[in-house]
């Protein structure tokens, strides 16, 4: 199975400051169709997960443009510009290239 | 608006069986990739199974041979039949719509607790 490794696992941030989460895969996530199926999810406390980003850098409808995704191959990053209180929660990367699709361990974002 | 409502969770003894249901509205389960994703208490997310629009199914190795995903188009409902349950199957089970791009819609989840 493809192992997804996130860092850091805990990320204390100051309101209004940027934050970045790294996600590395044990294999390339470039699919035979040419797409890279690396996705990002947010899970606020007590809620179901919510997709933020799909195929590396495509933001879902309704997701603030403070969230952006980048990367290629095996190295990916989720960046939050100007963290707000509403951004507190756990963030997961997920690969959809190789079955079984797998998630990272999660990064807990909290406000300092 | 898409809504996914899971039911059927509960406390079950090891070796027992449960069937989870996911009633869908705002989408047709037979024309979407539909999945079950679980989350053990205090832990991360694990994709359990998917059923493609064409009917093909996939399972994570840890549930292969024990779990069966299916759908009833007339009821617009997704199911997960879980047999030979183990303590390590204890989790919140989410019904979700989506495939390789990751689920774009999630239910609220139903808790399955396997314990004697």
PDB file of C-alpha atoms in Angstrom:
ATOM      1  CA  UNK A   1       0.000   0.000   0.000  1.00  0.00           C
ATOM      2  CA  UNK A   2       1.102   3.579  -0.611  1.00  0.00           C
ATOM      3  CA  UNK A   3       2.158   5.205   2.636  1.00  0.00           C
ATOM      4  CA  UNK A   4       1.304   8.881   3.039  1.00  0.00           C
ATOM      5  CA  UNK A   5       3.492  10.715   5.534  1.00  0.00           C
ATOM      6  CA  UNK A   6       2.450  14.127   6.796  1.00  0.00           C
ATOM      7  CA  UNK A   7       4.517  16.630   8.718  1.00  0.00           C
ATOM      8  CA  UNK A   8       4.248  18.163  11.144  1.00  0.00           C
ATOM      9  CA  UNK A   9       1.631  16.160  13.042  1.00  0.00           C
ATOM     10  CA  UNK A  10       0.870  19.151  15.254  1.00  0.00           C
ATOM     11  CA  UNK A  11       0.945  22.744  14.026  1.00  0.00           C
ATOM     12  CA  UNK A  12       0.352  25.623  16.445  1.00  0.00           C
ATOM     13  CA  UNK A  13      -0.188  28.798  14.434  1.00  0.00           C
ATOM     14  CA  UNK A  14      -0.742  32.473  15.152  1.00  0.00           C
ATOM     15  CA  UNK A  15      -3.910  34.023  13.803  1.00  0.00           C
ATOM     16  CA  UNK A  16      -3.209  35.878  10.572  1.00  0.00           C
ATOM     17  CA  UNK A  17       0.032  34.001   9.921  1.00  0.00           C
ATOM     18  CA  UNK A  18       0.630  31.417   7.182  1.00  0.00           C
ATOM     19  CA  UNK A  19       0.797  27.667   7.774  1.00  0.00           C
ATOM     20  CA  UNK A  20       2.091  24.809   5.631  1.00  0.00           C
ATOM     21  CA  UNK A  21       1.575  21.070   5.842  1.00  0.00           C
ATOM     22  CA  UNK A  22       3.794  18.636   3.975  1.00  0.00           C
ATOM     23  CA  UNK A  23       2.634  15.302   2.573  1.00  0.00           C
ATOM     24  CA  UNK A  24       4.963  12.730   1.044  1.00  0.00           C
ATOM     25  CA  UNK A  25       3.981   9.502  -0.660  1.00  0.00           C
ATOM     26  CA  UNK A  26       5.991   6.270  -0.806  1.00  0.00           C
ATOM     27  CA  UNK A  27       5.369   6.053  -4.573  1.00  0.00           C
ATOM     28  CA  UNK A  28       4.746   8.524  -7.354  1.00  0.00           C
ATOM     29  CA  UNK A  29       1.120   9.589  -7.496  1.00  0.00           C
ATOM     30  CA  UNK A  30       1.126  10.231 -11.233  1.00  0.00           C
ATOM     31  CA  UNK A  31      -1.576   8.001 -12.650  1.00  0.00           C
ATOM     32  CA  UNK A  32      -1.520   6.199 -16.006  1.00  0.00           C
ATOM     33  CA  UNK A  33      -4.063   8.782 -17.211  1.00  0.00           C
ATOM     34  CA  UNK A  34      -1.588  11.566 -16.487  1.00  0.00           C
ATOM     35  CA  UNK A  35      -3.407  12.997 -13.507  1.00  0.00           C
ATOM     36  CA  UNK A  36      -2.027  13.186  -9.986  1.00  0.00           C
ATOM     37  CA  UNK A  37      -4.712  12.179  -7.502  1.00  0.00           C
ATOM     38  CA  UNK A  38      -3.550  13.946  -4.374  1.00  0.00           C
ATOM     39  CA  UNK A  39      -6.342  15.455  -2.332  1.00  0.00           C
ATOM     40  CA  UNK A  40      -6.653  17.404   0.928  1.00  0.00           C
ATOM     41  CA  UNK A  41      -9.360  17.238   3.574  1.00  0.00           C
ATOM     42  CA  UNK A  42     -10.232  19.282   6.636  1.00  0.00           C
ATOM     43  CA  UNK A  43     -11.949  17.757   9.663  1.00  0.00           C
ATOM     44  CA  UNK A  44     -13.159  20.275  12.198  1.00  0.00           C
ATOM     45  CA  UNK A  45     -13.752  19.011  15.760  1.00  0.00           C
ATOM     46  CA  UNK A  46     -16.855  16.828  15.930  1.00  0.00           C
ATOM     47  CA  UNK A  47     -17.545  17.059  12.207  1.00  0.00           C
ATOM     48  CA  UNK A  48     -17.252  14.862   9.155  1.00  0.00           C
ATOM     49  CA  UNK A  49     -14.303  15.462   6.838  1.00  0.00           C
ATOM     50  CA  UNK A  50     -14.642  18.046   4.085  1.00  0.00           C
ATOM     51  CA  UNK A  51     -12.676  18.051   0.862  1.00  0.00           C
ATOM     52  CA  UNK A  52     -10.663  21.226   0.264  1.00  0.00           C
ATOM     53  CA  UNK A  53      -8.411  20.417  -2.673  1.00  0.00           C
ATOM     54  CA  UNK A  54      -8.417  17.700  -5.342  1.00  0.00           C
ATOM     55  CA  UNK A  55      -5.834  16.728  -7.948  1.00  0.00           C
ATOM     56  CA  UNK A  56      -3.063  18.646  -6.127  1.00  0.00           C
ATOM     57  CA  UNK A  57      -4.262  22.193  -6.588  1.00  0.00           C
ATOM     58  CA  UNK A  58      -7.955  22.381  -7.495  1.00  0.00           C
ATOM     59  CA  UNK A  59      -9.929  24.132  -4.799  1.00  0.00           C
ATOM     60  CA  UNK A  60     -13.466  22.946  -4.055  1.00  0.00           C
ATOM     61  CA  UNK A  61     -16.398  25.298  -4.406  1.00  0.00           C
ATOM     62  CA  UNK A  62     -16.839  27.397  -1.288  1.00  0.00           C
ATOM     63  CA  UNK A  63     -13.285  26.857  -0.055  1.00  0.00           C
ATOM     64  CA  UNK A  64     -11.605  30.186   0.709  1.00  0.00           C
ATOM     65  CA  UNK A  65      -8.746  31.126  -1.579  1.00  0.00           C
ATOM     66  CA  UNK A  66      -6.539  31.265   1.530  1.00  0.00           C
ATOM     67  CA  UNK A  67      -6.149  27.509   0.969  1.00  0.00           C
ATOM     68  CA  UNK A  68      -3.843  26.349  -1.797  1.00  0.00           C
ATOM     69  CA  UNK A  69      -2.225  23.084  -2.803  1.00  0.00           C
ATOM     70  CA  UNK A  70       0.981  22.442  -4.683  1.00  0.00           C
ATOM     71  CA  UNK A  71       3.503  19.730  -5.448  1.00  0.00           C
ATOM     72  CA  UNK A  72       4.204  16.892  -7.809  1.00  0.00           C
ATOM     73  CA  UNK A  73       5.325  13.273  -7.925  1.00  0.00           C
ATOM     74  CA  UNK A  74       5.748  12.335  -4.273  1.00  0.00           C
ATOM     75  CA  UNK A  75       5.976  15.705  -2.492  1.00  0.00           C
ATOM     76  CA  UNK A  76       2.963  17.904  -1.823  1.00  0.00           C
ATOM     77  CA  UNK A  77       2.054  20.901   0.320  1.00  0.00           C
ATOM     78  CA  UNK A  78      -1.119  22.455   1.656  1.00  0.00           C
ATOM     79  CA  UNK A  79      -0.713  26.135   2.476  1.00  0.00           C
ATOM     80  CA  UNK A  80      -3.081  28.281   4.492  1.00  0.00           C
ATOM     81  CA  UNK A  81      -2.449  31.980   4.089  1.00  0.00           C
ATOM     82  CA  UNK A  82      -3.509  34.085   7.046  1.00  0.00           C
ATOM     83  CA  UNK A  83      -4.874  31.405   9.383  1.00  0.00           C
ATOM     84  CA  UNK A  84      -8.284  32.136  10.878  1.00  0.00           C
ATOM     85  CA  UNK A  85      -9.915  30.670  13.998  1.00  0.00           C
ATOM     86  CA  UNK A  86     -12.285  28.686  11.760  1.00  0.00           C
ATOM     87  CA  UNK A  87      -9.306  26.735  10.348  1.00  0.00           C
ATOM     88  CA  UNK A  88      -8.745  24.773  13.575  1.00  0.00           C
ATOM     89  CA  UNK A  89      -8.987  21.036  12.998  1.00  0.00           C
ATOM     90  CA  UNK A  90      -7.158  18.075  11.523  1.00  0.00           C
ATOM     91  CA  UNK A  91      -5.963  18.115   7.917  1.00  0.00           C
ATOM     92  CA  UNK A  92      -5.452  14.933   5.895  1.00  0.00           C
ATOM     93  CA  UNK A  93      -3.835  14.301   2.559  1.00  0.00           C
ATOM     94  CA  UNK A  94      -5.165  11.375   0.547  1.00  0.00           C
ATOM     95  CA  UNK A  95      -3.952   9.588  -2.571  1.00  0.00           C
ATOM     96  CA  UNK A  96      -6.412   8.208  -5.102  1.00  0.00           C
ATOM     97  CA  UNK A  97      -3.932   6.850  -7.630  1.00  0.00           C
ATOM     98  CA  UNK A  98      -3.138   3.385  -6.221  1.00  0.00           C
ATOM     99  CA  UNK A  99      -5.759   1.106  -4.621  1.00  0.00           C
ATOM    100  CA  UNK A 100      -6.251   0.949  -1.723  1.00  0.00           C
ATOM    101  CA  UNK A 101      -6.494   4.703  -1.560  1.00  0.00           C
ATOM    102  CA  UNK A 102      -4.773   5.909   1.567  1.00  0.00           C
ATOM    103  CA  UNK A 103      -4.741   8.903   3.882  1.00  0.00           C
ATOM    104  CA  UNK A 104      -1.951  10.553   5.789  1.00  0.00           C
ATOM    105  CA  UNK A 105      -1.926  10.406   9.590  1.00  0.00           C
ATOM    106  CA  UNK A 106      -3.394  13.877   9.895  1.00  0.00           C
ATOM    107  CA  UNK A 107      -1.996  17.234  11.016  1.00  0.00           C
ATOM    108  CA  UNK A 108      -3.692  18.966  13.913  1.00  0.00           C
ATOM    109  CA  UNK A 109      -3.834  22.728  13.427  1.00  0.00           C
ATOM    110  CA  UNK A 110      -4.439  24.789  16.537  1.00  0.00           C
ATOM    111  CA  UNK A 111      -4.207  28.437  17.436  1.00  0.00           C
ATOM    112  CA  UNK A 112      -1.311  29.529  19.647  1.00  0.00           C
TER     113      UNK A 112
ATOM    114  CA  UNK B   1     -28.204  19.541  -2.179  1.00  0.00           C
ATOM    115  CA  UNK B   2     -26.561  16.161  -1.602  1.00  0.00           C
ATOM    116  CA  UNK B   3     -27.428  14.422   1.664  1.00  0.00           C
ATOM    117  CA  UNK B   4     -26.078  11.104   2.904  1.00  0.00           C
ATOM    118  CA  UNK B   5     -27.596   9.643   6.069  1.00  0.00           C
ATOM    119  CA  UNK B   6     -26.032   6.552   7.618  1.00  0.00           C
ATOM    120  CA  UNK B   7     -27.743   4.159  10.014  1.00  0.00           C
ATOM    121  CA  UNK B   8     -27.291   0.681  11.410  1.00  0.00           C
ATOM    122  CA  UNK B   9     -24.334   1.147  13.726  1.00  0.00           C
ATOM    123  CA  UNK B  10     -24.270  -0.078  17.302  1.00  0.00           C
ATOM    124  CA  UNK B  11     -22.629  -2.403  19.789  1.00  0.00           C
ATOM    125  CA  UNK B  12     -21.924  -5.893  18.500  1.00  0.00           C
ATOM    126  CA  UNK B  13     -19.971  -8.828  19.893  1.00  0.00           C
ATOM    127  CA  UNK B  14     -16.834 -10.086  18.152  1.00  0.00           C
ATOM    128  CA  UNK B  15     -17.772 -12.489  15.372  1.00  0.00           C
ATOM    129  CA  UNK B  16     -21.150 -10.841  14.880  1.00  0.00           C
ATOM    130  CA  UNK B  17     -22.681  -9.148  11.854  1.00  0.00           C
ATOM    131  CA  UNK B  18     -24.108  -5.709  11.110  1.00  0.00           C
ATOM    132  CA  UNK B  19     -25.507  -4.046   8.029  1.00  0.00           C
ATOM    133  CA  UNK B  20     -24.945  -0.339   7.593  1.00  0.00           C
ATOM    134  CA  UNK B  21     -27.238   1.704   5.367  1.00  0.00           C
ATOM    135  CA  UNK B  22     -26.718   5.066   3.704  1.00  0.00           C
ATOM    136  CA  UNK B  23     -29.823   6.806   2.387  1.00  0.00           C
ATOM    137  CA  UNK B  24     -28.921   9.253  -0.350  1.00  0.00           C
ATOM    138  CA  UNK B  25     -30.755  12.299  -1.643  1.00  0.00           C
ATOM    139  CA  UNK B  26     -29.678  14.815  -4.237  1.00  0.00           C
ATOM    140  CA  UNK B  27     -27.760  12.164  -6.157  1.00  0.00           C
ATOM    141  CA  UNK B  28     -28.275   8.692  -7.634  1.00  0.00           C
ATOM    142  CA  UNK B  29     -26.186   6.016  -5.944  1.00  0.00           C
ATOM    143  CA  UNK B  30     -26.174   3.932  -9.124  1.00  0.00           C
ATOM    144  CA  UNK B  31     -24.485   6.616 -11.203  1.00  0.00           C
ATOM    145  CA  UNK B  32     -21.830   7.728  -8.725  1.00  0.00           C
ATOM    146  CA  UNK B  33     -18.739   6.228  -7.141  1.00  0.00           C
ATOM    147  CA  UNK B  34     -19.923   5.459  -3.596  1.00  0.00           C
ATOM    148  CA  UNK B  35     -17.626   4.547  -0.742  1.00  0.00           C
ATOM    149  CA  UNK B  36     -17.354   3.638   2.907  1.00  0.00           C
ATOM    150  CA  UNK B  37     -14.564   5.285   4.884  1.00  0.00           C
ATOM    151  CA  UNK B  38     -13.975   4.585   8.568  1.00  0.00           C
ATOM    152  CA  UNK B  39     -12.292   6.331  11.468  1.00  0.00           C
ATOM    153  CA  UNK B  40     -11.328   4.476  14.620  1.00  0.00           C
ATOM    154  CA  UNK B  41     -11.807   6.487  17.841  1.00  0.00           C
ATOM    155  CA  UNK B  42      -9.186   9.235  18.001  1.00  0.00           C
ATOM    156  CA  UNK B  43      -7.490   7.951  14.860  1.00  0.00           C
ATOM    157  CA  UNK B  44      -7.181   8.832  11.188  1.00  0.00           C
ATOM    158  CA  UNK B  45      -9.222   7.938   8.120  1.00  0.00           C
ATOM    159  CA  UNK B  46      -9.212   4.582   6.318  1.00  0.00           C
ATOM    160  CA  UNK B  47     -10.892   3.844   3.003  1.00  0.00           C
ATOM    161  CA  UNK B  48     -12.835   0.591   3.418  1.00  0.00           C
ATOM    162  CA  UNK B  49     -14.641  -0.073   0.152  1.00  0.00           C
ATOM    163  CA  UNK B  50     -15.925   1.482  -3.049  1.00  0.00           C
ATOM    164  CA  UNK B  51     -18.578   0.560  -5.598  1.00  0.00           C
ATOM    165  CA  UNK B  52     -18.261   2.035  -9.046  1.00  0.00           C
ATOM    166  CA  UNK B  53     -21.142   3.245 -11.177  1.00  0.00           C
ATOM    167  CA  UNK B  54     -20.612   0.182 -13.354  1.00  0.00           C
ATOM    168  CA  UNK B  55     -20.926  -2.092 -10.338  1.00  0.00           C
ATOM    169  CA  UNK B  56     -17.281  -3.003  -9.764  1.00  0.00           C
ATOM    170  CA  UNK B  57     -16.229  -3.194  -6.128  1.00  0.00           C
ATOM    171  CA  UNK B  58     -12.963  -2.912  -4.232  1.00  0.00           C
ATOM    172  CA  UNK B  59     -12.049  -3.556  -0.613  1.00  0.00           C
ATOM    173  CA  UNK B  60      -9.113  -2.837   1.632  1.00  0.00           C
ATOM    174  CA  UNK B  61      -7.322  -6.103   2.449  1.00  0.00           C
ATOM    175  CA  UNK B  62      -8.286  -6.058   6.135  1.00  0.00           C
ATOM    176  CA  UNK B  63     -12.000  -6.447   5.318  1.00  0.00           C
ATOM    177  CA  UNK B  64     -11.820  -8.534   2.150  1.00  0.00           C
ATOM    178  CA  UNK B  65     -14.000 -11.628   2.467  1.00  0.00           C
ATOM    179  CA  UNK B  66     -15.833 -10.215   5.494  1.00  0.00           C
ATOM    180  CA  UNK B  67     -17.467  -7.002   4.214  1.00  0.00           C
ATOM    181  CA  UNK B  68     -19.708  -6.562   1.171  1.00  0.00           C
ATOM    182  CA  UNK B  69     -20.675  -3.236  -0.369  1.00  0.00           C
ATOM    183  CA  UNK B  70     -23.899  -3.037  -2.358  1.00  0.00           C
ATOM    184  CA  UNK B  71     -26.610  -0.646  -3.408  1.00  0.00           C
ATOM    185  CA  UNK B  72     -30.363  -0.643  -3.977  1.00  0.00           C
ATOM    186  CA  UNK B  73     -31.169   1.681  -6.835  1.00  0.00           C
ATOM    187  CA  UNK B  74     -34.911   1.627  -6.125  1.00  0.00           C
ATOM    188  CA  UNK B  75     -34.271   2.893  -2.587  1.00  0.00           C
ATOM    189  CA  UNK B  76     -31.292   5.044  -3.590  1.00  0.00           C
ATOM    190  CA  UNK B  77     -29.417   3.471  -0.697  1.00  0.00           C
ATOM    191  CA  UNK B  78     -25.860   2.201  -0.206  1.00  0.00           C
ATOM    192  CA  UNK B  79     -25.110  -0.696   2.133  1.00  0.00           C
ATOM    193  CA  UNK B  80     -22.178  -2.269   3.891  1.00  0.00           C
ATOM    194  CA  UNK B  81     -22.708  -5.818   5.132  1.00  0.00           C
ATOM    195  CA  UNK B  82     -20.128  -6.545   7.815  1.00  0.00           C
ATOM    196  CA  UNK B  83     -19.576 -10.133   8.964  1.00  0.00           C
ATOM    197  CA  UNK B  84     -17.087 -11.752  11.349  1.00  0.00           C
ATOM    198  CA  UNK B  85     -16.565  -8.429  13.069  1.00  0.00           C
ATOM    199  CA  UNK B  86     -13.393  -7.865  15.084  1.00  0.00           C
ATOM    200  CA  UNK B  87     -12.436  -5.384  17.772  1.00  0.00           C
ATOM    201  CA  UNK B  88     -10.274  -3.551  15.239  1.00  0.00           C
ATOM    202  CA  UNK B  89     -13.359  -2.819  13.128  1.00  0.00           C
ATOM    203  CA  UNK B  90     -14.567  -0.449  15.850  1.00  0.00           C
ATOM    204  CA  UNK B  91     -14.919   2.945  14.172  1.00  0.00           C
ATOM    205  CA  UNK B  92     -17.208   5.623  12.862  1.00  0.00           C
ATOM    206  CA  UNK B  93     -18.238   4.544   9.373  1.00  0.00           C
ATOM    207  CA  UNK B  94     -18.836   7.313   6.851  1.00  0.00           C
ATOM    208  CA  UNK B  95     -20.751   6.953   3.627  1.00  0.00           C
ATOM    209  CA  UNK B  96     -19.202   9.131   0.944  1.00  0.00           C
ATOM    210  CA  UNK B  97     -19.550  10.033  -2.709  1.00  0.00           C
ATOM    211  CA  UNK B  98     -16.429  10.108  -4.746  1.00  0.00           C
ATOM    212  CA  UNK B  99     -13.513   8.185  -6.151  1.00  0.00           C
ATOM    213  CA  UNK B 100      -9.933   9.031  -6.996  1.00  0.00           C
ATOM    214  CA  UNK B 101     -10.496  12.740  -6.379  1.00  0.00           C
ATOM    215  CA  UNK B 102     -11.586  11.883  -2.850  1.00  0.00           C
ATOM    216  CA  UNK B 103     -15.098  12.146  -1.489  1.00  0.00           C
ATOM    217  CA  UNK B 104     -16.826  15.430  -2.266  1.00  0.00           C
ATOM    218  CA  UNK B 105     -19.795  14.571  -0.024  1.00  0.00           C
ATOM    219  CA  UNK B 106     -19.820  12.795   3.341  1.00  0.00           C
ATOM    220  CA  UNK B 107     -22.503  11.586   5.707  1.00  0.00           C
ATOM    221  CA  UNK B 108     -22.459  12.297   9.428  1.00  0.00           C
ATOM    222  CA  UNK B 109     -21.178   8.807  10.219  1.00  0.00           C
ATOM    223  CA  UNK B 110     -22.460   5.877  12.265  1.00  0.00           C
ATOM    224  CA  UNK B 111     -20.514   4.340  15.146  1.00  0.00           C
ATOM    225  CA  UNK B 112     -19.793   0.623  15.177  1.00  0.00           C
ATOM    226  CA  UNK B 113     -18.413  -0.783  18.432  1.00  0.00           C
ATOM    227  CA  UNK B 114     -17.196  -4.372  18.469  1.00  0.00           C
ATOM    228  CA  UNK B 115     -16.816  -5.548  22.051  1.00  0.00           C
ATOM    229  CA  UNK B 116     -17.861  -8.342  24.353  1.00  0.00           C
TER     230      UNK B 116
END
